[in-house]
XYZ file of C-alpha atoms in Angstrom:
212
model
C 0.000 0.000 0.000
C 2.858 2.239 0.946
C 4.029 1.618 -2.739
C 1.117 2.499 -4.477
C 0.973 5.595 -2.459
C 4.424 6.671 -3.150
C 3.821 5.941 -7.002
C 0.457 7.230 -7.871
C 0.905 10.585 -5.159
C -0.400 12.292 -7.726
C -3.817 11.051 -8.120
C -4.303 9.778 -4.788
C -3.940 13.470 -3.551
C -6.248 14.907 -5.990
C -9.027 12.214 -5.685
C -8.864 13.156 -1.915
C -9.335 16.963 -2.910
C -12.000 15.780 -4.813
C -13.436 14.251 -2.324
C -13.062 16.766 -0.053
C -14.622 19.857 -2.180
C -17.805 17.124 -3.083
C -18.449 15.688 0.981
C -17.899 19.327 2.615
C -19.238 21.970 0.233
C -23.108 20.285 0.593
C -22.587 20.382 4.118
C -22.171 23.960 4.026
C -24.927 24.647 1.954
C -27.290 22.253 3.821
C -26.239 24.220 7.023
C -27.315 27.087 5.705
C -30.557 26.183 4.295
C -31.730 23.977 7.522
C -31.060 26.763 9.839
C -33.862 28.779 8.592
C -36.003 25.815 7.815
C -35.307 24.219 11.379
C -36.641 27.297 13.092
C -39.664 27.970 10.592
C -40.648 24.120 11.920
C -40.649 25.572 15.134
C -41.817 28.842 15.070
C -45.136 27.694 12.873
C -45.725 24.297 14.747
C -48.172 22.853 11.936
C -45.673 22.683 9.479
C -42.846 20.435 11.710
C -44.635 17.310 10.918
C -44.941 18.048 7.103
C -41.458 18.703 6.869
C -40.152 16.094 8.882
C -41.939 13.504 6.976
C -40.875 15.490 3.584
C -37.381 15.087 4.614
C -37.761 11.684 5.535
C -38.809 10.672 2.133
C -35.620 12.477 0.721
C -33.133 10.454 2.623
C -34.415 7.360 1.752
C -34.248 7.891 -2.200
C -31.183 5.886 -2.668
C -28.028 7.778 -3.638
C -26.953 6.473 -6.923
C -30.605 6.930 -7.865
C -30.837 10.476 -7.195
C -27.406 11.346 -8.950
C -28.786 9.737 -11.955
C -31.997 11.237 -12.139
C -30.587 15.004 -10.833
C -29.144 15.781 -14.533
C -32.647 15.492 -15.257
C -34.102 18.075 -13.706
C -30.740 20.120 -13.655
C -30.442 19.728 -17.118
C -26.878 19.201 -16.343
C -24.434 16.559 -17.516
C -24.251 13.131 -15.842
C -20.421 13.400 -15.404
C -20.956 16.932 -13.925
C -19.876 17.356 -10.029
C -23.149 19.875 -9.535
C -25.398 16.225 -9.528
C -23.183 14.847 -6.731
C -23.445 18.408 -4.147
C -27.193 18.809 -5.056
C -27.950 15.401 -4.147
C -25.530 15.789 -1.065
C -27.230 18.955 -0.396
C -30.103 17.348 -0.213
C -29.275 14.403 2.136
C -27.651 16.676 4.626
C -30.845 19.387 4.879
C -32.797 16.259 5.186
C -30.868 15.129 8.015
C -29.855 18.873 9.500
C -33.801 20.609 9.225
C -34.674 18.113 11.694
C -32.353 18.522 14.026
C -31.821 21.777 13.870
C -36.206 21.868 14.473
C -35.411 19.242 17.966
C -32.355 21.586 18.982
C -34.731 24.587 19.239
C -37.487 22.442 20.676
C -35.117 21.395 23.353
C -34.619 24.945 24.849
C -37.092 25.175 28.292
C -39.996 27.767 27.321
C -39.499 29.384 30.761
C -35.733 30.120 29.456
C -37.032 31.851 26.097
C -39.683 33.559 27.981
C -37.315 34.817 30.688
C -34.783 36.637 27.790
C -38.180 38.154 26.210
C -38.676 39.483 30.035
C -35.359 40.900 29.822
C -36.352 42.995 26.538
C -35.074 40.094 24.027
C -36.627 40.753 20.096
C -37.707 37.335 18.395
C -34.105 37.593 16.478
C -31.982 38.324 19.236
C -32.781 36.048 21.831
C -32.859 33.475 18.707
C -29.221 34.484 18.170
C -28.227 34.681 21.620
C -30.290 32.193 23.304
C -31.701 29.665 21.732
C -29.376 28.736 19.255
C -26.692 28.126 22.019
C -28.733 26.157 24.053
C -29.509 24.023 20.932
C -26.102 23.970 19.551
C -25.119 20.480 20.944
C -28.076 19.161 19.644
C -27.402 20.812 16.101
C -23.593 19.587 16.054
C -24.498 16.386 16.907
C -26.869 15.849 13.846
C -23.479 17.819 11.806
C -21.680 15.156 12.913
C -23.848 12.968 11.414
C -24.381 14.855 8.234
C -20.486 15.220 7.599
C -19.687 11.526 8.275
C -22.595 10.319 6.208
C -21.177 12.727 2.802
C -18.012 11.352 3.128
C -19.214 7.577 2.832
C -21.853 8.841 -0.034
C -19.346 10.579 -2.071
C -17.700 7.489 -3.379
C -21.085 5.942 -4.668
C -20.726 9.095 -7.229
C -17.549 7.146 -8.853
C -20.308 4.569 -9.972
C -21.037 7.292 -12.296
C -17.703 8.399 -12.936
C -17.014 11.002 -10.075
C -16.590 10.221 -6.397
C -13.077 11.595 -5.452
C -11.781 8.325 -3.622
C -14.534 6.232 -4.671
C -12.615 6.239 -8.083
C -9.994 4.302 -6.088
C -12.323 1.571 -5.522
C -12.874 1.135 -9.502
C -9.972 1.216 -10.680
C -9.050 -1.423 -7.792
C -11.894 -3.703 -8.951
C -11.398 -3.151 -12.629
C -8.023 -4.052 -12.477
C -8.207 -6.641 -9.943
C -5.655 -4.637 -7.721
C -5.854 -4.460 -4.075
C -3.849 -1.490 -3.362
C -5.832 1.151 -4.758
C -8.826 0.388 -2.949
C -7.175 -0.413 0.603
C -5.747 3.285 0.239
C -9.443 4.029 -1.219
C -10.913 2.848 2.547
C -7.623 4.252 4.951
C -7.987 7.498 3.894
C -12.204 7.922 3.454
C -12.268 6.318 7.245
C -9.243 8.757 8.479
C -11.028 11.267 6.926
C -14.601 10.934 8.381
C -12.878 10.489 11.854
C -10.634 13.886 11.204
C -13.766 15.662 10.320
C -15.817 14.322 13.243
C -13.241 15.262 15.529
C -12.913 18.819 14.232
C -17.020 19.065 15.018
C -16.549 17.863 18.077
C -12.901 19.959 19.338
C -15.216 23.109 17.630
C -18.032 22.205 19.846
C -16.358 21.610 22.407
C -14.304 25.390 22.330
C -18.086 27.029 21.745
C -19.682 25.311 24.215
C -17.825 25.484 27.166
C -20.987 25.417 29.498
C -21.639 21.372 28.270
C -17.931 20.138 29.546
C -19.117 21.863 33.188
C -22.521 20.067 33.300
């Protein structure tokens, strides 16, 4: 393995850059989008079942399904990256509107009704309240999200693009081991890197969770 590493350098490093921009760029974007979509669920109480189950139904489409089909509706190409962070995208909002939704549910009414006493807006004690209080909740389900996009992103090499995944083919194609042990080291190191960077993060923003 060692050999292989030291002879193909070169495309080992830029599958795992590949692999990086594809598993971490949806999981910004879902982040973003299931912020506001978690707290809509719980502001307007009648739509957090809707959702839920909407979302539900998303993550179970199965992967190499949905990057198939996306070109579709994208009217992009089926070789084009875009399929593999929409569908990502999609998985991670899926899993992140939901939790984001229980994180906020989770903070004690008399706490949000206390800030309001103190002259809180809606927004602020949002900000300044509520989303710290449901933070551990909401990195938790991150957690989840980012280890999740790592694993998916090599079912996109089915189709041709899947940063490390493409180890795995070209391992199976050519009946070589190498290329797909390296494949499965570095996609595990990599999901347990990025967990523990949620994790040291949440740790350094929530200091109040270590005392408890």
């Amino acid at each position: 393995m060692i050999e292989y590493l030291r002879n193909n350098s070169e495309i080992v490093w830029q599958a795992l850059q590949e692999h990086l921009y594809l598993a971490l760029l949806p999981i910004l974007f879902g982040f973003v989008i299931s912020l506001p979509l978690g707290y809509l669920a719980v502001r307007f109480t009648w739509l957090y079942h809707p959702l839920v189950n909407t979302f539900g139904v998303l993550y179970s489409i199965p992967s190499l399904a949905l990057f198939v089909f996306l070109p579709v509706i994208l009217g992009t190409k089926v070789l084009s990256p875009i399929n593999v962070v929409v569908a990502l995208t999609i998985y991670t909002v899926a899993l992140l509107a939901r939790t984001v939704a229980d994180g906020l549910r989770s903070v004690d009414p008399v706490v949000a009704q206390a800030a309001t006493a103190m002259g809180y807006r809606r927004t602020r004690r949002l900000i300044d309240v509520e989303l710290p209080i449901a933070l551990p909740v909401i990195l938790a389900g991150l957690r989840v999200a980012t280890v999740s996009n790592i694993s998916l992103v090599s079912v996109g090499s089915l189709i041709g693009i899947g940063g490390l995944g493409q180890l795995f083919t070209r391992g199976f194609q050519l009946f070589y081991l190498e290329p797909i042990l390296v494949g499965v080291v570095l996609s595990v190191l990599l999901a347990g890197i990025a967990d523990l960077i949620i994790v040291l993060v949440q740790r350094a923003i929530t200091p109040w969770t270590r005392a408890a």
